[in-house]
Coordinates of C-alpha atoms in Angstrom, one line a residue:
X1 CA 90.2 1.5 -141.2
X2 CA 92.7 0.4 -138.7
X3 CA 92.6 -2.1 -135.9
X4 CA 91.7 0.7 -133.4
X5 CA 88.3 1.3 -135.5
X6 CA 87.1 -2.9 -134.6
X7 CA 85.5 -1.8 -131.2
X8 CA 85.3 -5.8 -130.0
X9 CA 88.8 -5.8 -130.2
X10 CA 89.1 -3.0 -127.4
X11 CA 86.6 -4.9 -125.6
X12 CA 88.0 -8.3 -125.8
X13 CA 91.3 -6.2 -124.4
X14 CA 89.7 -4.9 -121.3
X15 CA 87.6 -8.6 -120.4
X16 CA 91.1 -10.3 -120.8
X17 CA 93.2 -7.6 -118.8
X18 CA 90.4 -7.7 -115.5
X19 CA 90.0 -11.9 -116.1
X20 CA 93.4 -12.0 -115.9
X21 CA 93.3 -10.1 -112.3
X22 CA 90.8 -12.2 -111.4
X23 CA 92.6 -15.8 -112.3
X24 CA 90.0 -16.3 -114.8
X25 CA 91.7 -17.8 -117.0
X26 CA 89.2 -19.3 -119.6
X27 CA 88.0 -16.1 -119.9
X28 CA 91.2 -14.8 -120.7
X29 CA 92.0 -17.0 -123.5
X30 CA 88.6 -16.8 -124.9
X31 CA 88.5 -13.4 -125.1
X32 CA 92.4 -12.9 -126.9
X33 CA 91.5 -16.2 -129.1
X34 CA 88.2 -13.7 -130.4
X35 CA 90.4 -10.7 -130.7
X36 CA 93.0 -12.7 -132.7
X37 CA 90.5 -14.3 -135.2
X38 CA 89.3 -10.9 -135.8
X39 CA 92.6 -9.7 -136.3
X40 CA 93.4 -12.6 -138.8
X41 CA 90.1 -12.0 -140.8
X42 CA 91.0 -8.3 -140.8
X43 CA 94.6 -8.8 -141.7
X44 CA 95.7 -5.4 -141.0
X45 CA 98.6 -6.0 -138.9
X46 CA 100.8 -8.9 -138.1
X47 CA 101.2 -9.4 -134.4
X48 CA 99.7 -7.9 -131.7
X49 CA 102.2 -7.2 -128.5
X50 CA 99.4 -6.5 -126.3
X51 CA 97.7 -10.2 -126.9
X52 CA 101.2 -11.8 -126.2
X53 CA 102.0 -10.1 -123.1
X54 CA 98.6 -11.2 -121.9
X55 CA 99.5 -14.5 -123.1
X56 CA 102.6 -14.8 -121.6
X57 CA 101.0 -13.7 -118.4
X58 CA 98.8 -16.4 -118.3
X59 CA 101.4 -19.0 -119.1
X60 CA 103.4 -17.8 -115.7
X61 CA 100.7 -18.0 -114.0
X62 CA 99.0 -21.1 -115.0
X63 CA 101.9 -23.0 -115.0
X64 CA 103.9 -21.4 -112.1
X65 CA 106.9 -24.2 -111.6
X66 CA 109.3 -24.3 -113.9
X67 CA 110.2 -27.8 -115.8
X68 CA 113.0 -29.7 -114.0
X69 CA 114.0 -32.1 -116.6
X70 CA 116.9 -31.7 -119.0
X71 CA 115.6 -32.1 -122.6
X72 CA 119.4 -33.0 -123.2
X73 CA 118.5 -36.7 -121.5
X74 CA 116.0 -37.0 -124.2
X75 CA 117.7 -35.5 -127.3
X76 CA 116.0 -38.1 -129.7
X77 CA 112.5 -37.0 -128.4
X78 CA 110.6 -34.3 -130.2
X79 CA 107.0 -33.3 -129.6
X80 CA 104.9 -32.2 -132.9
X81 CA 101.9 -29.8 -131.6
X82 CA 99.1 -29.6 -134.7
X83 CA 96.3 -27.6 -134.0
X84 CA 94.8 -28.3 -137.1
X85 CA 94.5 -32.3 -136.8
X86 CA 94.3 -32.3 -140.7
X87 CA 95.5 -35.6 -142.7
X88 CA 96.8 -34.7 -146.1
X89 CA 95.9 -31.0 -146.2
X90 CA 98.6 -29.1 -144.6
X91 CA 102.1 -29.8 -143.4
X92 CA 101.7 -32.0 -140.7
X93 CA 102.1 -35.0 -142.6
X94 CA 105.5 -34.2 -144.2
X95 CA 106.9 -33.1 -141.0
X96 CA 105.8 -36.2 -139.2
X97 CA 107.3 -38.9 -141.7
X98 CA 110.3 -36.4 -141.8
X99 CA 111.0 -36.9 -138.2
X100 CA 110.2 -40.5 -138.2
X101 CA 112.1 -41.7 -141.1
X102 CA 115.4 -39.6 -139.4
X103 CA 115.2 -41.6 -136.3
X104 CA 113.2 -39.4 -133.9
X105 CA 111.0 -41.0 -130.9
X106 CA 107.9 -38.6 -132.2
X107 CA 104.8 -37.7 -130.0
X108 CA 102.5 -35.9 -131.9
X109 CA 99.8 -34.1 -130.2
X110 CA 96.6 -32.9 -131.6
X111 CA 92.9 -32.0 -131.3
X112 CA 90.5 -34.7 -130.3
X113 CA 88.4 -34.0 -133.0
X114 CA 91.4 -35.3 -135.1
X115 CA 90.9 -38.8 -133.7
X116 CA 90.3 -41.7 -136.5
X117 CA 90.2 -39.1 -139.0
X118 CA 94.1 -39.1 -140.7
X119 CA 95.1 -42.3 -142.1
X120 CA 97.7 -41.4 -144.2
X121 CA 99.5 -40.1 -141.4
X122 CA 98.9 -43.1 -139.6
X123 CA 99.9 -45.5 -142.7
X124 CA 103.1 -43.5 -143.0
X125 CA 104.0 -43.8 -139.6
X126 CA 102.6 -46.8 -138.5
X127 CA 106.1 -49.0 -138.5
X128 CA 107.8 -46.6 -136.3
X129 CA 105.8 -46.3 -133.8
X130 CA 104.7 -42.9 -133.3
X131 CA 103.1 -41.9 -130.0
X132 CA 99.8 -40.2 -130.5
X133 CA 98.2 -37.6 -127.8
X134 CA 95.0 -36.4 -128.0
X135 CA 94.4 -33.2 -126.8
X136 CA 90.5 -32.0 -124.9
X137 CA 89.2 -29.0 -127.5
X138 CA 86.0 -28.9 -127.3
X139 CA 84.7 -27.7 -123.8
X140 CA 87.7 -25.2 -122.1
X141 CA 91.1 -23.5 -123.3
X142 CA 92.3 -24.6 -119.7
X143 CA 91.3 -28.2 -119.7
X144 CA 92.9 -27.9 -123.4
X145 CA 96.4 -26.1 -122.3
X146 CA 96.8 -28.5 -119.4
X147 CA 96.6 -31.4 -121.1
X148 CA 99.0 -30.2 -123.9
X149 CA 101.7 -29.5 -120.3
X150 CA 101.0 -33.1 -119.0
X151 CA 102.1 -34.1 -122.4
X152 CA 105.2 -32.2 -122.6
X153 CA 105.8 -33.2 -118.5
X154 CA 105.5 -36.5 -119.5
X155 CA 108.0 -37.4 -122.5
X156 CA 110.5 -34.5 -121.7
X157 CA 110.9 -33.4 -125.3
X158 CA 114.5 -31.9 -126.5
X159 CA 112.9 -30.1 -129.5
X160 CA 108.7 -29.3 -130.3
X161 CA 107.1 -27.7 -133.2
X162 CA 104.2 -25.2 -132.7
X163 CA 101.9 -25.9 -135.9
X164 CA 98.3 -24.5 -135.7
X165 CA 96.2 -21.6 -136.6
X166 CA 96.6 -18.1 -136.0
X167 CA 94.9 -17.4 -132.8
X168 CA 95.3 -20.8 -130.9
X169 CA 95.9 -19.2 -127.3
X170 CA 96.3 -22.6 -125.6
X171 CA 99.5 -24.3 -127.8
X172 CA 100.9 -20.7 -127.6
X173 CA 100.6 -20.0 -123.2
X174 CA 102.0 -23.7 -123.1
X175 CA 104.9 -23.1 -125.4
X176 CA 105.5 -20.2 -123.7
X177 CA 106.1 -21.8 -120.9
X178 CA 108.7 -23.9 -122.0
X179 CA 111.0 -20.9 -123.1
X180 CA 114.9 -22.0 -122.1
X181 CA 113.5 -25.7 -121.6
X182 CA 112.9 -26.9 -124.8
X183 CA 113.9 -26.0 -128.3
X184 CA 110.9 -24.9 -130.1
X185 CA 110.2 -24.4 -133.9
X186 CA 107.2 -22.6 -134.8
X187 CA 106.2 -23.8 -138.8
X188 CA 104.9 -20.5 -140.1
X189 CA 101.9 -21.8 -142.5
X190 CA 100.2 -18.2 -142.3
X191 CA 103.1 -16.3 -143.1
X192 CA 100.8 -13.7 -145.2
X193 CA 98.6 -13.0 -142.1
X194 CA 98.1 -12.1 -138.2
X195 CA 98.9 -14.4 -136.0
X196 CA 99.6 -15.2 -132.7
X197 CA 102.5 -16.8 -130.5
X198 CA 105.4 -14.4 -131.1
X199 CA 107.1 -15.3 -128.0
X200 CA 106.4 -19.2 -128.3
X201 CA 109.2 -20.0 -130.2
X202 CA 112.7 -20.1 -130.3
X203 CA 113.1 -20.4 -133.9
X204 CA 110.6 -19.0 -136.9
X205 CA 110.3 -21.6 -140.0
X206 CA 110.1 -20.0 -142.8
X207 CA 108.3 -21.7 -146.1
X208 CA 109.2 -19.3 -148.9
X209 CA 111.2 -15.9 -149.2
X210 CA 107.9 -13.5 -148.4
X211 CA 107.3 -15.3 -145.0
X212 CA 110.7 -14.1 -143.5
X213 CA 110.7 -10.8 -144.8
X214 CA 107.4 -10.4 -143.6
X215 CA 108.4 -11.9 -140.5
X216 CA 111.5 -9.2 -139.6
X217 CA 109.8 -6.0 -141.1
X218 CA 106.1 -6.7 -139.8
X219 CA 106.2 -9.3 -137.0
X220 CA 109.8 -7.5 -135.6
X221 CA 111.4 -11.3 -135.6
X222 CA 115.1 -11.0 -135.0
X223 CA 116.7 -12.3 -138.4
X224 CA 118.7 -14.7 -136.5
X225 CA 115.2 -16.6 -135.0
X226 CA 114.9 -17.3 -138.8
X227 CA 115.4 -20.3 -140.7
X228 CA 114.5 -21.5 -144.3
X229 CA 112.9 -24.8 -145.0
X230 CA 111.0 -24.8 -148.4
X231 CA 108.2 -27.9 -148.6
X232 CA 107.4 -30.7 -151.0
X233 CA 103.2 -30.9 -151.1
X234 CA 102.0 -33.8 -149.1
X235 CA 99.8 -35.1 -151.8
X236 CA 98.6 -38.6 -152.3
X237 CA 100.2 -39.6 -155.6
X238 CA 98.8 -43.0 -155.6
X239 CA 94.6 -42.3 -154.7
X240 CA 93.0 -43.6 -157.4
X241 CA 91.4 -41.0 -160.1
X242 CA 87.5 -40.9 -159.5
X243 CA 86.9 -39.4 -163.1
X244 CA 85.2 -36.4 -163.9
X245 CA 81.2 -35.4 -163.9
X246 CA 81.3 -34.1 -166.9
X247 CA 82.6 -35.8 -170.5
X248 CA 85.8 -35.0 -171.7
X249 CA 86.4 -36.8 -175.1
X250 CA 87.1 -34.1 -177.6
X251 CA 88.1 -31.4 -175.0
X252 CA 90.7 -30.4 -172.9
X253 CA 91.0 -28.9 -168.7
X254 CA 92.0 -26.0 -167.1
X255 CA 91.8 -26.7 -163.5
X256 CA 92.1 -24.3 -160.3
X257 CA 91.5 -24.5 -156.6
X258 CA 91.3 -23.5 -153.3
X259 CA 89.3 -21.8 -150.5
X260 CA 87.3 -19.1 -152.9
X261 CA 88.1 -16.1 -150.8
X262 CA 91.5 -16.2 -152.9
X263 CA 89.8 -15.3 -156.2
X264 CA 87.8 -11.8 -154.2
X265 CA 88.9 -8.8 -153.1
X266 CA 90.0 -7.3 -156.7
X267 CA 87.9 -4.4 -157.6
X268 CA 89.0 -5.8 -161.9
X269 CA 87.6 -9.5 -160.7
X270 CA 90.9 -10.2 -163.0
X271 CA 90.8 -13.8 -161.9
X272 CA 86.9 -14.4 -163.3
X273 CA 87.9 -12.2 -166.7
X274 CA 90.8 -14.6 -167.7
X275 CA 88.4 -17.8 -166.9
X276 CA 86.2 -16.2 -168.9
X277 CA 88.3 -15.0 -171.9
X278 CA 89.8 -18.8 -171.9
X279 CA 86.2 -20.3 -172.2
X280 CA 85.3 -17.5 -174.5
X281 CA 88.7 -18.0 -176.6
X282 CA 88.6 -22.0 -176.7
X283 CA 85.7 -23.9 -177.5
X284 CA 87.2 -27.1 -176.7
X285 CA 88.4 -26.5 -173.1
X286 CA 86.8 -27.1 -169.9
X287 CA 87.3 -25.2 -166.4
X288 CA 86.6 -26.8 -163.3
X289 CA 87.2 -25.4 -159.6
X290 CA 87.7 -27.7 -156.9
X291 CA 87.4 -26.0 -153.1
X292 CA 84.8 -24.2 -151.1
X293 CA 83.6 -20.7 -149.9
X294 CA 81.7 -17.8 -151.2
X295 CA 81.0 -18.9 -154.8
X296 CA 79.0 -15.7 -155.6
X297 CA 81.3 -14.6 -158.4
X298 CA 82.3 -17.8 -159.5
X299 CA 77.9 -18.6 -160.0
X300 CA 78.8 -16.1 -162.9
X301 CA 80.7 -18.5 -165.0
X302 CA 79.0 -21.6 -164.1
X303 CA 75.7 -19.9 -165.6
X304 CA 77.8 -18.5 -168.9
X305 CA 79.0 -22.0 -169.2
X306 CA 77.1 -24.2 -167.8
X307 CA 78.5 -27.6 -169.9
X308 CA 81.6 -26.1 -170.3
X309 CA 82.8 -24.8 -166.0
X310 CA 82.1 -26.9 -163.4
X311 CA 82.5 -26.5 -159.2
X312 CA 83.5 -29.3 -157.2
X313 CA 84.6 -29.8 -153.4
X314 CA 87.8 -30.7 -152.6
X315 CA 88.9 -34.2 -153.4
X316 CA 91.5 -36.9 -152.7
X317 CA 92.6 -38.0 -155.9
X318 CA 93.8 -34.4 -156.3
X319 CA 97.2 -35.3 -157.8
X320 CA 95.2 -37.2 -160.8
X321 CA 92.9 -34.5 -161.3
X322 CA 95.9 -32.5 -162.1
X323 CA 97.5 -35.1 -164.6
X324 CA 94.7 -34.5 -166.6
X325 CA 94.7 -30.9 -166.8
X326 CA 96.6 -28.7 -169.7
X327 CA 97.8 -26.2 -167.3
X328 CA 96.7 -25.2 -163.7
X329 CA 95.8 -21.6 -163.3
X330 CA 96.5 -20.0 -160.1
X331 CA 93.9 -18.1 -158.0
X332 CA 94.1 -14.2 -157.8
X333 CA 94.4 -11.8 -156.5
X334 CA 95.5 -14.5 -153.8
X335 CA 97.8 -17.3 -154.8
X336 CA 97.3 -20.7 -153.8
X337 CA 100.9 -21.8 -152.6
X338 CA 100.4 -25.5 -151.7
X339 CA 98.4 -25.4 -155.3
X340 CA 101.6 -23.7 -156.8
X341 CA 103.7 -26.6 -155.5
X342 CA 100.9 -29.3 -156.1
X343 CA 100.8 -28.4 -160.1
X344 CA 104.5 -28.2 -160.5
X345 CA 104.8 -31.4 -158.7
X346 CA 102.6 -33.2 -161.0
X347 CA 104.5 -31.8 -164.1
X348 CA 102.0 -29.1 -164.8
X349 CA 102.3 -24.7 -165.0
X350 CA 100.6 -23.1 -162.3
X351 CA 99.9 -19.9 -164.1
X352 CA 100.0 -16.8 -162.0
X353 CA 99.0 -13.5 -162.3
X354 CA 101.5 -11.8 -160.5
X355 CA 100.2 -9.8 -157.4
X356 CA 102.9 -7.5 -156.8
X357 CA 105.7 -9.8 -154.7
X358 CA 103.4 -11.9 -153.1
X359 CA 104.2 -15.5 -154.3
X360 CA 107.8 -15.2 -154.7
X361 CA 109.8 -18.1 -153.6
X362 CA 107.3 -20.8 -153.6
X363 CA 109.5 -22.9 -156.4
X364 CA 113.4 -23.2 -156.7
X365 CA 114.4 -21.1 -159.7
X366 CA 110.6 -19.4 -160.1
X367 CA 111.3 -16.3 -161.9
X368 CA 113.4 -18.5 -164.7
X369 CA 109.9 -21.1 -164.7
X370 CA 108.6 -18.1 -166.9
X371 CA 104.8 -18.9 -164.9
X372 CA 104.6 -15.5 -164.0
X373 CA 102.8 -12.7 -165.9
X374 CA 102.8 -9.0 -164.5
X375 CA 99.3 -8.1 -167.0
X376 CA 96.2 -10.6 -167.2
X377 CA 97.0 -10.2 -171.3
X378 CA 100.5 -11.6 -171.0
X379 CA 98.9 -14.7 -169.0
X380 CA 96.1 -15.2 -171.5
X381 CA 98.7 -15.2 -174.6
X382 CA 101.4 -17.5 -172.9
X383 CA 97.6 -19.6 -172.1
X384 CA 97.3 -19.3 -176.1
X385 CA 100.4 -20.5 -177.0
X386 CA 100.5 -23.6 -174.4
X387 CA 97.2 -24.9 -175.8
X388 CA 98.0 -24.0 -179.7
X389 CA 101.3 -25.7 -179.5
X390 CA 101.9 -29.2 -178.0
X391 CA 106.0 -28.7 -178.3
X392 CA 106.2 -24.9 -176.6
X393 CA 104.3 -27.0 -173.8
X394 CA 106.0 -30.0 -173.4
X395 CA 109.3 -27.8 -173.4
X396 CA 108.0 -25.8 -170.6
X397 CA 106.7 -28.4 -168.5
X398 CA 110.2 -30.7 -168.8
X399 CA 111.4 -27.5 -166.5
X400 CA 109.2 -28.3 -164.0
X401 CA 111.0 -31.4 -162.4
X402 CA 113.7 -29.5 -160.6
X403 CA 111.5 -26.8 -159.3
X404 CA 110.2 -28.7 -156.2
X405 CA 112.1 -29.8 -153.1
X406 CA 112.4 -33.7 -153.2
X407 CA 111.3 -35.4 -149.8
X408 CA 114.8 -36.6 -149.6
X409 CA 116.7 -33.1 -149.5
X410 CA 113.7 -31.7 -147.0
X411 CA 114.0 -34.9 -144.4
X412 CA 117.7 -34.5 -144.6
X413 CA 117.6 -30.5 -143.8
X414 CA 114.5 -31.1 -141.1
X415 CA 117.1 -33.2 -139.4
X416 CA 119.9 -30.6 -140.0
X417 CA 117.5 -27.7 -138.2
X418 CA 117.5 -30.1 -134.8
X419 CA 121.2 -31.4 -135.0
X420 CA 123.0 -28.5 -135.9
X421 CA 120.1 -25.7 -136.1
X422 CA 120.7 -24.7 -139.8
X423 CA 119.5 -25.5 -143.1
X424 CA 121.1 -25.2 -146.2
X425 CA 119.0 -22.6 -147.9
X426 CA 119.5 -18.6 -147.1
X427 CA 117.1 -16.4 -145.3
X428 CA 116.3 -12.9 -147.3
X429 CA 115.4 -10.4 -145.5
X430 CA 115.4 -7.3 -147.4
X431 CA 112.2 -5.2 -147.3
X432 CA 108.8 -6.1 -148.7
X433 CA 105.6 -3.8 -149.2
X434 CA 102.1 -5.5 -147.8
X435 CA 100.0 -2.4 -148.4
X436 CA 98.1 -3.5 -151.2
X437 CA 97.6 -7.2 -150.4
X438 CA 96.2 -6.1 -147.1
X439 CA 94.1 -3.2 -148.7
X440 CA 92.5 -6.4 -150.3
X441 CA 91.5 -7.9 -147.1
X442 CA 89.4 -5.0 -146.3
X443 CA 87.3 -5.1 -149.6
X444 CA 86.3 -8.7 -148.4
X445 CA 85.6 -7.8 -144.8
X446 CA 82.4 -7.8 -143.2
X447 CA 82.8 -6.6 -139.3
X448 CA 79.2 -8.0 -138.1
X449 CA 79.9 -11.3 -139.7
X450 CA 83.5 -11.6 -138.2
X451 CA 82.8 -11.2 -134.9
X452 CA 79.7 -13.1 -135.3
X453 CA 81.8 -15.7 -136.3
X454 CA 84.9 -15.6 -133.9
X455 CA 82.7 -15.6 -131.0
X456 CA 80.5 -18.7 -132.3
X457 CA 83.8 -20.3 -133.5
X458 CA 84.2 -22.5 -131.1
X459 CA 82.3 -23.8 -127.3
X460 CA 85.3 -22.9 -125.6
X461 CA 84.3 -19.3 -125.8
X462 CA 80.8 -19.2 -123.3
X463 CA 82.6 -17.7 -120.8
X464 CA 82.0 -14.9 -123.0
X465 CA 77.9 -15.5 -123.0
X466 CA 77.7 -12.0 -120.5
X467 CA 79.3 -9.4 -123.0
X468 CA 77.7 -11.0 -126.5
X469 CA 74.3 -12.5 -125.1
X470 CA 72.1 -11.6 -128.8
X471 CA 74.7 -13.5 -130.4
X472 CA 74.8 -16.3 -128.4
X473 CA 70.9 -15.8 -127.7
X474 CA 70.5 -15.9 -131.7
X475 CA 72.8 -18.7 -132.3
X476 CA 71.1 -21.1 -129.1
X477 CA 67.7 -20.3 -130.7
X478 CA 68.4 -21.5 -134.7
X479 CA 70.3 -24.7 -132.8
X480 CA 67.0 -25.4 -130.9
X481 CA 64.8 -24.9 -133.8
X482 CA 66.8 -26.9 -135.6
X483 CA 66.8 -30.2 -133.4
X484 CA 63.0 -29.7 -133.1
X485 CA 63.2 -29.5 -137.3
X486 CA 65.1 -32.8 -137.3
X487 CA 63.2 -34.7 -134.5
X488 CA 59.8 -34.0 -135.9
X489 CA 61.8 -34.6 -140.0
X490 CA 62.6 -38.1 -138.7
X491 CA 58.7 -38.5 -136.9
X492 CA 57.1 -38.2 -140.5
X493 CA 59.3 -40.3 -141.9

């Protein structure tokens, strides 16, 4: 199936192209944010160059003058744009102590729904004063884009990072605009996956090896918009551990994570086999999974083992939960990346089962880590000999501390990228095959469900009530019932 067999997407195409003839703008950026999110769940191509044309279009119109200022009057100041609004999940936070710590007059701008919820951002910029803007996100992509270009009218940044999700139309028409204005460095987070703002950048951040050669063969990025900036994981070392639900005297943890989507898609259900052959194998250990998402394969294990596996949602004290843990295995037949760097961080193997080239470059000297296995068997005997022999495990874990970036060496090469637009790691280019990583994406998706979601994904899109009215009909009539549920809930009681 390719993208020309998702019929919304056609249609989203046409409503933006006559809104945009019309000056409609919300309509506009509705419509492309629904075509992107498909395209993102779909995952069959990497860019669209219909979207950012439309995109761009809107910017020049929307925002007709051109900025007067010279950023070079304000060469301290740099804007940080997070369309996320995350604390500790994510980048943002490394990034913002990064530029803070190196002397920068930061504003960071982000969703409204952010606000009061990100302390440990706050804590770890609190004594140097960091400007905080929060952006309108909840009624109209305009109202939303405009106030992201007051902010950018009003400090005259030299330099601004694009950080957000994949189909965030309004950060990418307002960095648009400010093409030969302001330097701008987009922070690809999604490098496996569609997204947009091609044009909204001046230089592409690369994480890992895989993001910039997917970036020049897929996304068509010149290599020379490309830098390399591998990241430390922004986890808090110091939360306090909150224990287990479970008793652990006498046994030992294997722990794995993340969004649940990672462990589906493989016709083998590899990932479920080795956490069961471990169980299975090891009467003494214990699995837990810490994350969200479709757990319908995971239900599996819990009901084999139901003293021995355990589901829990995400948690704080992650960094502890991982200290206690005998080895970390990695999700398949998506890798957990931040995980990858997590688990290394806190001196323990993130096993991974190899998915053709896929999680390359996530650690300095990976393939000599020896934590990757090209057969599920050759995972589940190195899993053998770490837990029948204390030494072999020790030995490979004392390789560990060199592996990760120290905050130090990125701070110092997040300043180098703005002062003399380098870093000190190289850029590979050479090419990369995707086919069967995305083949995966279509085994997980569900058309109805994805445009069901997309549309509903956010109030910004009821400009689009018209075309979808049985999806917004159905979703206005479960809201109602549900309010009338609640009110006459709380009555009884």
């Amino acid at each position: 199936m390719s993208k020309e067999h998702l019929p919304v997407l056609g249609k989203m195409k046409k409503i933006a192209r006559k809104a945009l003839v019309r000056e409609q703008y919300d309509k506009v950026l509705s419509a492309v944010a629904v075509g992107a999110e498909l395209l993102y769940s779909y995952n069959q191509e990497y860019c669209d160059d219909e979207f950012e044309e439309i995109l761009l279009s809107v910017s020049d119109k929307m925002f007709s003058n051109r900025p007067q200022w010279s950023p070079d009057s304000e060469k301290k100041t740099v804007l940080f744009y997070d369309g996320f609004g995350e604390d500790t999940r994510g980048l943002a936070l490394i990034f913002l102590k990064g530029l803070v710590r190196k002397g920068y007059r930061v504003v960071y701008a982000t969703v409204d729904a952010a606000r009061g919820k990100q302390p440990q951002i706050a804590r770890s910029t609190a004594e140097y004063g960091m400007e905080w803007v929060y952006l309108p996100c909840r009624e109209s992509y305009v109202q939303w884009a405009e106030a992201l270009h007051e902010t950018f009218e009003k400090y005259h940044p030299h330099s601004a990072f694009f950080y957000t999700l994949p189909y965030d139309v309004t950060a990418t028409v307002v960095f648009d605009h400010y093409r030969d204005t302001v330097k701008r460095y987009q922070i690809d987070l999604t490098d496996h996956a569609f997204w947009l703002g091609k044009k909204a950048f001046d230089i592409c951040l690369a994480l890992r090896d895989v993001g910039s050669k997917i970036a020049v063969h897929y996304r068509g990025i010149p290599a020379e918009q490309i830098r390399m900036l591998p990241y430390y994981a922004p986890v808090d070392i110091d939360a306090p551990f909150e224990g287990f639900p479970f008793p652990m005297e006498g046994r030992r943890l294997v722990f794995s994570g993340g969004a649940l989507y990672k462990t589906l898609g493989d016709k083998d259900n590899l990932y479920y086999k080795m956490v069961d052959s471990l169980l299975r194998d090891h009467e003494d250990l214990v699995f837990l999974y810490a994350g969200s998402g479709d757990d319908s394969q995971l239900k599996r294990i819990l009901e084999k083992y139901p003293d021995r596996a355990f589901f829990i949602a995400e948690r704080k004290d992650l960094f502890q939960v991982l200290k206690q843990c005998v080895f970390y295995l990695n999700t398949y037949p998506m890798f957990g990346g931040m995980m990858m760097n997590f688990a290394a961080r806190a001196g323990k193997l993130p096993l991974t089962l190899k998915h053709n080239n896929d999680a390359d470059g996530l650690l300095f000297n990976q393939k000599e880590l020896g934590i990757e296995y090209d057969a599920a068997e050759d995972l589940l005997a190195d899993a053998d000999r770490l837990l029948s022999d204390e030494a072999y495990r020790q030995a490979r874990e004392a390789k560990l501390s060199e592996c990760v970036i120290t905050q130090d060496r990125f701070e110092e090469n997040l300043a180098s990228l703005i002062e003399k637009g380098n870093t000190e790691f190289p850029i590979y280019t050479d090419p990369i095959d995707t086919t069967e990583f995305r083949r995966e994406y279509i085994t997980r998706f569900r058309y109805k469900q994805a445009v069901r979601e997309s549309i509903l994904y956010s109030s910004c899109h009821r400009p689009l009530i018209p075309y979808f009215p049985v999806i917004f009909g159905g979703y206005f009539v479960r809201a109602t019932l549900s309010k009338i549920k609640a009110k006459f809930g709380r009555k009884k009681a």
